[in-house]
Coordinates of C-alpha atoms in Angstrom, one line a residue:
X1 CA 0.0 0.0 0.0
X2 CA 1.5 3.3 -1.1
X3 CA 0.7 6.3 1.1
X4 CA 1.8 9.9 1.3
X5 CA 4.1 10.9 4.1
X6 CA 1.2 12.7 5.7
X7 CA -1.0 9.7 5.5
X8 CA 1.9 7.6 6.9
X9 CA 2.1 9.9 10.0
X10 CA -1.5 9.5 10.7
X11 CA -1.6 5.8 10.0
X12 CA 1.4 5.3 12.4
X13 CA -0.4 7.1 15.1
X14 CA -3.4 4.9 14.6
X15 CA -1.3 1.7 14.6
X16 CA 0.4 2.9 17.9
X17 CA -3.0 3.1 19.5
X18 CA -2.9 6.9 19.8
X19 CA -6.4 8.3 20.6
X20 CA -5.6 12.0 20.9
X21 CA -3.1 14.3 19.4
X22 CA -2.7 17.9 20.6
X23 CA -1.7 20.6 18.2
X24 CA -2.0 23.8 16.2
X25 CA -1.9 24.0 12.4
X26 CA 0.4 26.0 10.2
X27 CA 1.7 26.0 6.6
X28 CA 4.4 23.3 6.9
X29 CA 2.0 21.0 8.7
X30 CA -1.0 21.3 6.4
X31 CA -0.5 18.0 4.5
X32 CA -0.7 16.2 7.9
X33 CA -3.7 18.2 9.0
X34 CA -5.4 17.3 5.7
X35 CA -4.7 13.6 6.4
X36 CA -6.2 14.0 9.9
X37 CA -9.3 15.4 8.4
X38 CA -9.9 12.3 6.3
X39 CA -10.0 9.8 9.2
X40 CA -11.7 9.4 12.5
X41 CA -9.4 7.1 14.4
X42 CA -7.0 9.7 15.8
X43 CA -8.8 12.8 17.3
X44 CA -7.0 16.1 17.1
X45 CA -7.4 18.6 20.0
X46 CA -7.0 22.1 18.8
X47 CA -5.3 24.2 21.5
X48 CA -4.9 27.9 21.5
X49 CA -1.1 28.0 21.9
X50 CA 1.5 25.4 21.2
X51 CA 2.8 25.5 24.7
X52 CA -0.7 24.4 25.7
X53 CA -0.4 21.5 23.3
X54 CA 2.7 20.2 24.9
X55 CA 1.3 20.6 28.4
X56 CA -2.0 18.9 27.5
X57 CA -0.1 15.9 26.0
X58 CA 2.0 15.8 29.1
X59 CA -1.0 15.7 31.4
X60 CA -2.6 13.0 29.3
X61 CA 0.6 10.9 29.5
X62 CA 1.0 11.3 33.2
X63 CA -2.6 10.4 33.9
X64 CA -2.5 7.3 31.7
X65 CA 1.1 6.1 31.3
X66 CA 0.6 6.2 27.6
X67 CA 2.6 8.5 25.3
X68 CA 1.3 12.0 24.7
X69 CA 1.5 13.3 21.1
X70 CA 2.0 16.8 19.9
X71 CA 1.7 18.2 16.4
X72 CA 3.1 21.7 15.6
X73 CA 4.2 23.6 12.6
X74 CA 7.6 25.0 11.8
X75 CA 9.3 28.1 13.2
X76 CA 7.2 29.7 16.0
X77 CA 5.1 26.5 16.2
X78 CA 8.0 24.5 17.5
X79 CA 9.6 27.3 19.5
X80 CA 6.4 27.9 21.3
X81 CA 6.3 24.3 22.3
X82 CA 9.8 24.2 23.7
X83 CA 8.8 25.1 27.3
X84 CA 6.3 22.2 27.3
X85 CA 8.8 19.9 25.9
X86 CA 11.4 20.9 28.5
X87 CA 8.7 20.4 31.2
X88 CA 8.1 16.8 30.0
X89 CA 11.9 16.2 29.8
X90 CA 12.6 17.2 33.3
X91 CA 9.8 15.0 34.7
X92 CA 10.4 12.0 32.4
X93 CA 7.1 12.1 30.6
X94 CA 6.7 9.9 27.5
X95 CA 5.9 12.2 24.6
X96 CA 6.3 12.2 20.8
X97 CA 6.5 15.7 19.3
X98 CA 5.8 15.9 15.5
X99 CA 7.2 19.2 14.2
X100 CA 6.6 20.2 10.6
X101 CA 9.6 21.7 8.8
X102 CA 10.1 23.7 5.6
X103 CA 10.8 21.6 2.5
X104 CA 14.2 19.9 2.4
X105 CA 15.6 22.1 -0.4
X106 CA 15.0 25.2 1.7
X107 CA 16.5 24.0 4.9
X108 CA 19.5 26.2 5.8
X109 CA 18.2 29.1 3.5
X110 CA 16.5 31.1 6.3
X111 CA 13.2 30.3 4.7
X112 CA 9.9 31.6 6.0
X113 CA 9.2 30.1 9.4
X114 CA 12.4 28.0 9.4
X115 CA 14.2 27.2 12.6
X116 CA 16.6 24.4 13.5
X117 CA 14.1 22.3 15.4
X118 CA 16.6 19.6 16.1
X119 CA 19.3 22.0 17.3
X120 CA 16.9 24.0 19.5
X121 CA 15.3 21.0 21.2
X122 CA 18.5 18.9 21.6
X123 CA 19.1 19.9 25.2
X124 CA 15.5 19.1 26.3
X125 CA 14.6 15.9 24.5
X126 CA 15.5 12.3 25.1
X127 CA 16.3 12.1 21.3
X128 CA 15.3 13.8 18.1
X129 CA 15.2 13.1 14.4
X130 CA 15.1 15.0 11.1
X131 CA 13.4 12.9 8.4
X132 CA 14.7 13.8 4.9
X133 CA 13.4 10.7 3.0
X134 CA 9.8 9.5 3.1
X135 CA 11.2 5.9 3.1
X136 CA 12.7 6.7 6.6
X137 CA 9.5 7.9 8.0
X138 CA 7.9 4.7 9.3
X139 CA 11.0 3.3 11.0
X140 CA 11.8 6.7 12.5
X141 CA 8.3 7.1 14.0
X142 CA 8.5 3.5 15.4
X143 CA 11.8 4.4 17.0
X144 CA 10.4 7.6 18.4
X145 CA 7.6 5.8 20.3
X146 CA 10.0 3.1 21.5
X147 CA 12.6 5.5 22.8
X148 CA 9.9 7.8 24.4
X149 CA 8.3 5.0 26.3
X150 CA 11.1 2.7 27.3
X151 CA 13.9 3.0 29.9
X152 CA 13.6 6.4 31.5
X153 CA 10.7 7.9 29.5
X154 CA 11.0 11.3 27.9
X155 CA 10.0 13.4 24.9
X156 CA 11.3 12.5 21.4
X157 CA 11.0 15.0 18.5
X158 CA 10.5 14.0 14.9
X159 CA 11.1 17.0 12.5
X160 CA 9.3 16.3 9.2
X161 CA 9.8 18.6 6.1
X162 CA 6.7 19.5 4.1
X163 CA 7.9 17.8 0.9
X164 CA 8.4 14.5 2.8
X165 CA 4.7 14.6 3.8
X166 CA 3.8 14.9 0.2
X167 CA 5.9 12.1 -1.3
X168 CA 4.6 8.5 -1.4
X169 CA 6.1 5.2 -0.4
X170 CA 4.9 1.7 0.7
X171 CA 3.5 1.5 4.2
X172 CA 4.3 -1.4 6.4
X173 CA 4.3 -0.7 10.1
X174 CA 6.6 -3.0 12.2
X175 CA 5.2 -4.6 15.3
X176 CA 8.4 -4.1 17.2
X177 CA 11.9 -2.6 16.7
X178 CA 15.3 -3.1 18.1
X179 CA 18.1 -0.6 18.3
X180 CA 21.7 -1.8 18.8
X181 CA 22.7 1.5 20.3
X182 CA 19.8 1.7 22.8
X183 CA 19.0 -1.2 25.1
X184 CA 17.8 0.0 28.5
X185 CA 18.3 -2.4 31.4
X186 CA 15.1 -3.5 33.2
X187 CA 16.2 -6.2 35.6
X188 CA 18.3 -5.4 38.6
X189 CA 21.5 -7.4 39.2
X190 CA 20.8 -10.3 41.6
X191 CA 23.9 -9.8 43.7
X192 CA 23.0 -6.2 44.2
X193 CA 19.5 -7.2 45.2
X194 CA 20.9 -9.5 47.9
X195 CA 23.3 -6.9 49.2
X196 CA 20.5 -4.4 49.4
X197 CA 18.3 -6.8 51.4
X198 CA 21.2 -7.5 53.8
X199 CA 21.7 -3.8 54.4
X200 CA 18.0 -3.2 54.9
X201 CA 17.6 -6.0 57.4
X202 CA 20.5 -4.7 59.5
X203 CA 19.3 -1.1 59.6
X204 CA 18.6 0.6 62.9
X205 CA 17.2 3.9 61.6
X206 CA 16.0 3.1 58.0
X207 CA 13.9 5.2 55.6
X208 CA 12.5 4.5 52.2
X209 CA 12.5 7.5 49.9
X210 CA 10.6 7.3 46.6
X211 CA 10.2 9.6 43.7
X212 CA 8.4 9.9 40.3
X213 CA 10.1 6.7 39.0
X214 CA 7.8 4.6 41.1
X215 CA 4.8 6.3 39.4
X216 CA 6.3 5.9 36.0
X217 CA 7.0 2.3 36.5
X218 CA 3.6 1.6 38.0
X219 CA 5.4 0.2 41.0
X220 CA 3.1 1.5 43.8
X221 CA 1.7 -1.9 44.7
X222 CA 5.1 -3.4 44.9
X223 CA 6.3 -0.5 47.0
X224 CA 3.4 -0.8 49.4
X225 CA 4.1 -4.5 49.9
X226 CA 7.8 -3.8 50.6
X227 CA 7.2 -1.0 53.1
X228 CA 4.6 -2.9 55.0
X229 CA 6.7 -6.1 55.0
X230 CA 9.6 -4.2 56.6
X231 CA 7.6 -1.8 58.7
X232 CA 9.9 1.0 57.7
X233 CA 8.9 4.7 57.4
X234 CA 8.3 5.9 53.8
X235 CA 8.5 9.4 52.3
X236 CA 7.7 10.6 48.8
X237 CA 9.1 13.5 46.7
X238 CA 6.7 16.0 45.2
X239 CA 6.7 13.9 42.0
X240 CA 6.2 10.6 43.9
X241 CA 3.1 11.6 45.8
X242 CA 0.5 8.9 45.7
X243 CA 3.0 6.1 45.3
X244 CA 2.5 5.3 48.9
X245 CA -0.9 6.0 50.5
X246 CA -1.0 9.3 52.4
X247 CA -3.4 7.9 55.0
X248 CA -1.1 5.0 55.9
X249 CA 0.7 5.5 59.3
X250 CA 4.0 4.4 57.8
X251 CA 3.9 7.4 55.6
X252 CA 5.8 10.5 56.8
X253 CA 4.5 12.9 54.2
X254 CA 6.5 14.7 51.5
X255 CA 10.1 15.6 52.1
X256 CA 12.3 18.3 50.9
X257 CA 12.3 22.1 50.9
X258 CA 8.6 22.3 51.9
X259 CA 8.3 18.7 53.3
X260 CA 7.1 17.7 56.7
X261 CA 9.3 18.0 59.8
X262 CA 9.2 14.3 60.5
X263 CA 10.2 13.3 56.9
X264 CA 13.1 15.7 56.8
X265 CA 14.4 14.9 60.2
X266 CA 14.1 11.1 59.5
X267 CA 16.0 11.6 56.3
X268 CA 18.7 13.5 58.1
X269 CA 19.2 11.0 60.9
X270 CA 18.7 7.7 59.1
X271 CA 21.5 5.1 58.9
X272 CA 20.1 3.2 55.8
X273 CA 18.3 4.9 53.0
X274 CA 16.5 3.1 50.2
X275 CA 16.0 5.5 47.3
X276 CA 13.7 4.3 44.5
X277 CA 13.1 6.3 41.3
X278 CA 14.4 9.5 42.8
X279 CA 17.2 11.7 41.7
X280 CA 18.4 13.5 44.8
X281 CA 17.8 17.0 43.4
X282 CA 18.5 20.2 45.3
X283 CA 14.9 20.7 46.5
X284 CA 15.2 17.3 48.2
X285 CA 18.7 17.3 49.6
X286 CA 19.2 20.9 50.7
X287 CA 23.0 21.5 51.3
X288 CA 24.6 18.3 50.0
X289 CA 27.4 18.6 52.5
X290 CA 24.8 18.3 55.3
X291 CA 22.6 15.7 53.6
X292 CA 22.0 12.5 55.5
X293 CA 25.4 12.4 57.1
X294 CA 25.0 8.9 58.6
X295 CA 23.2 7.2 55.7
X296 CA 24.4 4.2 53.7
X297 CA 22.4 4.6 50.5
X298 CA 20.8 2.0 48.2
X299 CA 19.7 3.7 45.0
X300 CA 17.4 2.0 42.4
X301 CA 16.9 3.8 39.1
X302 CA 16.3 2.9 35.5
X303 CA 18.7 5.6 34.4
X304 CA 22.3 4.7 35.4
X305 CA 23.4 8.3 34.9
X306 CA 21.2 9.3 37.9
X307 CA 23.0 7.0 40.3
X308 CA 25.9 8.6 42.1
X309 CA 25.3 11.9 40.3
X310 CA 24.6 14.0 43.4
X311 CA 25.3 11.8 46.4
X312 CA 27.6 8.9 47.2
X313 CA 25.7 5.5 46.8
X314 CA 26.9 2.3 48.5
X315 CA 24.6 -0.1 46.5
X316 CA 23.6 1.0 43.0
X317 CA 20.9 -1.0 41.3
X318 CA 20.0 -0.2 37.7
X319 CA 16.6 -1.4 36.6
X320 CA 12.9 -0.8 36.4
X321 CA 11.5 0.2 39.8
X322 CA 8.7 -2.4 39.7
X323 CA 10.9 -5.3 38.7
X324 CA 13.6 -4.4 41.2
X325 CA 11.2 -3.9 44.1
X326 CA 9.5 -7.2 43.2
X327 CA 12.9 -8.9 43.4
X328 CA 13.5 -7.2 46.8
X329 CA 10.2 -8.6 48.0
X330 CA 11.0 -12.0 46.7
X331 CA 14.4 -12.0 48.4
X332 CA 12.9 -10.9 51.7
X333 CA 10.4 -13.7 51.5
X334 CA 13.3 -16.2 51.2
X335 CA 14.9 -15.0 54.4
X336 CA 14.1 -16.1 58.0
X337 CA 15.6 -12.8 59.2
X338 CA 13.5 -9.8 60.2
X339 CA 14.5 -6.2 61.1
X340 CA 15.7 -5.6 64.6
X341 CA 12.4 -5.0 66.5
X342 CA 13.9 -3.1 69.4
X343 CA 15.9 -0.7 67.1
X344 CA 12.8 -0.2 64.9
X345 CA 10.7 0.5 68.0
X346 CA 13.2 3.2 69.2
X347 CA 13.3 4.7 65.7
X348 CA 9.5 5.0 65.5
X349 CA 9.4 6.5 68.9
X350 CA 11.8 9.2 67.7
X351 CA 9.7 9.7 64.5
X352 CA 6.5 10.1 66.6
X353 CA 8.2 12.8 68.7
X354 CA 9.0 14.7 65.5
X355 CA 5.4 14.1 64.3
X356 CA 4.0 15.6 67.5
X357 CA 5.2 19.0 66.2
X358 CA 2.3 20.0 64.0
X359 CA 4.6 21.4 61.2
X360 CA 1.6 22.1 58.9
X361 CA -0.3 24.2 61.4
X362 CA -1.9 27.4 60.3
X363 CA -4.4 30.0 61.8
X364 CA -7.8 28.3 61.5
X365 CA -9.6 31.3 63.2
X366 CA -8.7 33.9 60.6
X367 CA -11.3 36.2 59.1
X368 CA -9.5 35.7 55.8
X369 CA -9.5 32.6 53.6
X370 CA -6.4 30.6 54.3
X371 CA -5.2 28.7 51.2
X372 CA -4.5 25.6 53.2
X373 CA -8.1 25.5 54.3
X374 CA -9.3 25.6 50.7
X375 CA -7.2 22.6 49.8
X376 CA -8.4 20.7 52.9
X377 CA -12.0 21.4 52.0
X378 CA -11.4 20.4 48.4
X379 CA -10.0 17.1 49.7
X380 CA -13.1 16.5 51.8
X381 CA -15.6 17.7 49.2
X382 CA -14.0 15.4 46.5
X383 CA -13.6 12.5 48.9
X384 CA -9.9 12.5 48.0
X385 CA -10.7 11.1 44.6
X386 CA -10.0 14.0 42.3
X387 CA -7.3 14.1 39.7
X388 CA -5.4 17.2 40.7
X389 CA -3.2 19.3 38.4
X390 CA -1.4 22.3 39.6
X391 CA 0.7 25.2 38.4
X392 CA 3.8 26.3 40.2
X393 CA 4.3 28.3 43.4
X394 CA 2.8 28.4 46.9
X395 CA -0.5 26.9 45.7
X396 CA 1.4 23.9 44.4
X397 CA 3.1 23.3 47.7
X398 CA -0.2 23.6 49.6
X399 CA -1.9 21.2 47.3
X400 CA 1.0 18.7 47.9
X401 CA 0.9 19.2 51.6
X402 CA -2.9 19.2 52.3
X403 CA -4.5 17.0 49.6
X404 CA -3.8 13.4 50.6
X405 CA -3.0 11.4 47.6
X406 CA -3.6 7.6 48.1
X407 CA -3.1 6.5 44.5
X408 CA -0.7 7.3 41.7
X409 CA -1.3 9.3 38.6
X410 CA -3.8 11.6 40.4
X411 CA -1.3 14.3 41.2
X412 CA -0.1 16.0 38.0
X413 CA 2.4 18.9 38.4
X414 CA 5.5 20.4 36.9
X415 CA 8.2 19.4 39.4
X416 CA 11.6 19.6 37.6
X417 CA 11.2 22.7 35.4
X418 CA 8.6 24.4 37.6
X419 CA 6.5 25.7 34.7
X420 CA 3.9 28.4 35.5
X421 CA 1.0 27.9 33.1
X422 CA 1.2 24.1 33.2
X423 CA -1.9 23.4 35.3
X424 CA -4.9 24.3 33.0
X425 CA -3.7 22.7 29.7
X426 CA -2.4 19.7 31.7
X427 CA -5.9 19.4 33.2
X428 CA -7.3 19.3 29.6
X429 CA -5.2 16.3 28.8
X430 CA -6.2 14.6 32.1
X431 CA -9.9 15.2 31.5
X432 CA -9.8 13.8 28.0
X433 CA -8.0 10.7 29.4
X434 CA -10.6 10.3 32.1
X435 CA -13.8 11.9 30.9
X436 CA -15.9 10.6 33.8
X437 CA -13.6 11.6 36.6
X438 CA -13.4 14.8 38.6
X439 CA -10.4 16.8 37.4
X440 CA -9.4 19.9 39.3
X441 CA -6.7 22.5 38.6
X442 CA -5.2 24.2 41.6
X443 CA -3.6 27.4 40.5
X444 CA -2.8 31.0 41.4
X445 CA -3.7 34.3 39.7
X446 CA -0.1 34.7 38.3
X447 CA 0.1 31.1 36.9
X448 CA -3.4 30.8 35.5
X449 CA -2.9 33.9 33.3
X450 CA 0.1 32.3 31.6
X451 CA -2.1 29.9 29.5
X452 CA -5.6 31.4 30.2
X453 CA -6.4 31.2 26.5
X454 CA -6.9 27.5 26.9
X455 CA -10.3 28.2 28.5
X456 CA -11.4 28.5 24.9
X457 CA -10.2 24.9 24.2
X458 CA -12.0 23.7 27.3
X459 CA -15.2 25.3 25.9
X460 CA -14.8 23.8 22.4
X461 CA -14.4 20.2 23.8
X462 CA -16.8 20.6 26.8
X463 CA -14.2 19.8 29.4
X464 CA -15.8 20.2 32.8
X465 CA -12.6 21.0 34.7
X466 CA -12.9 22.6 38.1
X467 CA -10.4 25.4 38.6
X468 CA -9.4 26.4 42.2
X469 CA -7.6 29.7 41.9
X470 CA -5.9 30.7 45.2
X471 CA -5.8 34.4 44.5
X472 CA -3.5 36.3 46.9
X473 CA -2.7 39.1 44.4
X474 CA 1.0 38.3 44.5
X475 CA 3.4 36.0 42.8
X476 CA 3.2 34.2 46.1
X477 CA 6.4 32.2 46.2
X478 CA 8.4 35.1 44.9
X479 CA 6.9 37.4 47.5
X480 CA 7.7 34.8 50.2
X481 CA 11.4 34.7 49.2
X482 CA 11.5 38.5 49.1
X483 CA 10.0 38.7 52.6
X484 CA 12.6 36.2 54.0
X485 CA 15.7 37.1 52.0
X486 CA 15.3 40.6 50.6
X487 CA 14.0 42.7 53.6
X488 CA 10.5 42.8 52.2
X489 CA 11.5 44.6 49.0
X490 CA 8.6 43.2 46.9
X491 CA 10.2 43.9 43.5
X492 CA 7.7 43.2 40.7
X493 CA 5.9 40.4 42.6
X494 CA 2.6 42.3 43.2
X495 CA 0.0 41.3 40.6
X496 CA -1.7 44.7 39.8
X497 CA -4.4 45.2 37.2
X498 CA -5.8 41.6 37.5
X499 CA -8.8 40.6 35.5
X500 CA -12.2 39.9 37.0
X501 CA -11.8 36.1 36.8
X502 CA -15.5 35.5 37.2
X503 CA -16.4 37.7 34.2
X504 CA -13.4 36.3 32.3
X505 CA -14.5 32.7 32.8
X506 CA -18.1 33.7 31.9
X507 CA -16.8 35.4 28.7
X508 CA -15.5 32.0 27.6
X509 CA -18.8 30.4 28.3
X510 CA -17.9 28.9 31.6
X511 CA -19.2 29.3 35.2
X512 CA -17.4 31.8 37.4
X513 CA -17.5 32.1 41.2
X514 CA -15.8 34.5 43.6
X515 CA -15.4 33.4 47.2
X516 CA -14.2 35.9 49.8
X517 CA -15.2 34.5 53.2
X518 CA -14.0 31.3 55.0
X519 CA -17.5 30.3 55.8
X520 CA -18.4 30.2 52.1
X521 CA -15.6 27.9 51.0
X522 CA -17.2 24.5 51.5
X523 CA -20.6 25.5 50.0
X524 CA -18.8 26.9 47.0
X525 CA -16.8 23.8 46.4
X526 CA -19.9 21.6 46.8
X527 CA -21.8 23.7 44.3
X528 CA -19.0 23.7 41.8
X529 CA -18.4 19.9 42.1
X530 CA -22.1 19.3 41.5
X531 CA -21.8 20.9 38.1
X532 CA -20.9 17.9 36.0
X533 CA -21.0 19.2 32.5
X534 CA -19.3 22.6 32.6
X535 CA -16.0 24.1 33.6
X536 CA -16.2 26.1 36.9
X537 CA -13.7 28.8 37.7
X538 CA -13.6 29.3 41.5
X539 CA -11.7 32.5 42.4
X540 CA -10.8 32.2 46.1
X541 CA -9.6 35.6 47.5
X542 CA -7.0 34.4 50.1
X543 CA -4.8 35.9 52.7
X544 CA -2.0 37.8 51.0
X545 CA 0.5 37.3 53.8
X546 CA 0.4 33.5 54.1
X547 CA 3.6 31.6 53.6
X548 CA 4.5 28.0 53.0
X549 CA 5.9 26.1 56.0
X550 CA 8.1 24.2 56.7
X551 CA 10.9 25.7 54.6
X552 CA 14.5 24.7 54.2
X553 CA 16.4 27.8 53.1
X554 CA 19.2 27.7 50.6
X555 CA 22.4 26.4 52.1
X556 CA 20.7 24.7 55.0
X557 CA 20.4 21.0 55.8
X558 CA 17.3 18.9 56.4
X559 CA 17.5 19.4 60.2
X560 CA 17.5 23.2 59.7
X561 CA 13.9 23.9 58.9
X562 CA 12.0 27.1 59.4
X563 CA 8.6 26.3 60.9
X564 CA 5.5 28.4 61.0
X565 CA 5.2 31.2 63.5
X566 CA 2.8 29.0 65.5
X567 CA 5.7 26.6 66.1
X568 CA 8.0 29.4 67.1
X569 CA 8.5 28.3 70.7
X570 CA 9.7 24.8 69.8
X571 CA 13.3 24.0 70.5
X572 CA 13.5 22.3 67.0
X573 CA 12.9 25.6 65.2
X574 CA 15.8 26.7 63.1
X575 CA 16.0 30.3 62.0
X576 CA 16.5 31.4 58.4
X577 CA 19.9 32.8 57.5

């Protein structure tokens, strides 16, 4: 069967089982758009900005585990998408980006809407391709999906010149593909598994620290079995939330810069640390020279370059998180040995003392709406069952702290790149992936305006997302840092001339609500969640002065947290520099 390159692209998407593609048309991509028009298997979602396309595909991928797919035109089409591509790259999201390019004979001539897509995206993709021959199109697309979804997932770009989409060739889509230069390791080394179990069983002050790799590998059930079998405390990174149930007593909460007191103190004082699918980034470790000074570290990761990159590791295990944790469980089941019960009892007694300090306390008697209260009420109103996307800033941290995630793939946020504007388009992808589920976007007035135009996309496709806007009239996290470190010189962090978000939402055809009193919060949430078929934008006017606590300042260690003013008289409080 001979097909045009454009028809081949669409047929490949169909044969890969792709349901949705997120994009925005332009001249170089029109052959592909024409081929999309002629079929019904792959549905195109028309966003209002290419950054929104990448974020929506990202959200779809994170919520499903399937690859997200983006289609953009040449020039500004691909450059607009770069922020979304980099976001996916930092958080290891499987994604295939199809960028149209000027015809091959014009490449390098500074043609209209020509940019070097391969060169521009090279630092923020797992791999990229430029297809110059229509006969290379099928194998290249197959490689793109294989690379994007295997090993440590990530975005792969395929740049396709317009003339390639017009030429014809025979179409045969391979069921599988092998690449000699790319063969990720999935199974952990058996000797390393045994060494890890020996170290774990002899621990006196152990902790299990898990990141987004557990989510990506669908390893949550295996992790839960391991933690409960050992009886050890477990903490998650921001990206790993939901991989261990928040309601379980073995869970210490999130760790890191805005993690719980008990999680951070346990990390600092542990003698054995099992790290699974986590990368020891700066928001987790604080000052590396002060990080976990007594710990012997076991590190499991699919990406060998992540092991030993930031911290010294005693037992490295390269492999898929689920397969390796399953092997750990199997090895434990073979042993008669159990952890030292007396040592573990003493360790939990110490952890419970740290827990007794209510590090997430806030003023519950305020006449102003506290953002933490909104998230707590959202959790109760939704029964803890919402799929929650967020933007980046204070609201993101409050959502992570106060919405208890008990399952994976229900917390969708930009962790590595910290991309403002991510929340709304990501929620579109999540809602399309789960049309019958409650999808909420927790955001702030600064972040939501970054991609506010996607309210139009939500209207076109009838996406009933519930937006929770924690509106404090500041770039909240910037203001917090300026308060702590810049003597309250609030340089350009005040959001002046904000729109009326209620009228703005209504102008797009959605429901708008403004909530200004604490007593109205729960009723507003109940009312919004009862609206099943329309997007509802809830503008919560919150306390401008509220800060995120705990906080580890730059250059400080895990045991040097700044707690909320309500905890000011505790001996464990550490002052900011």
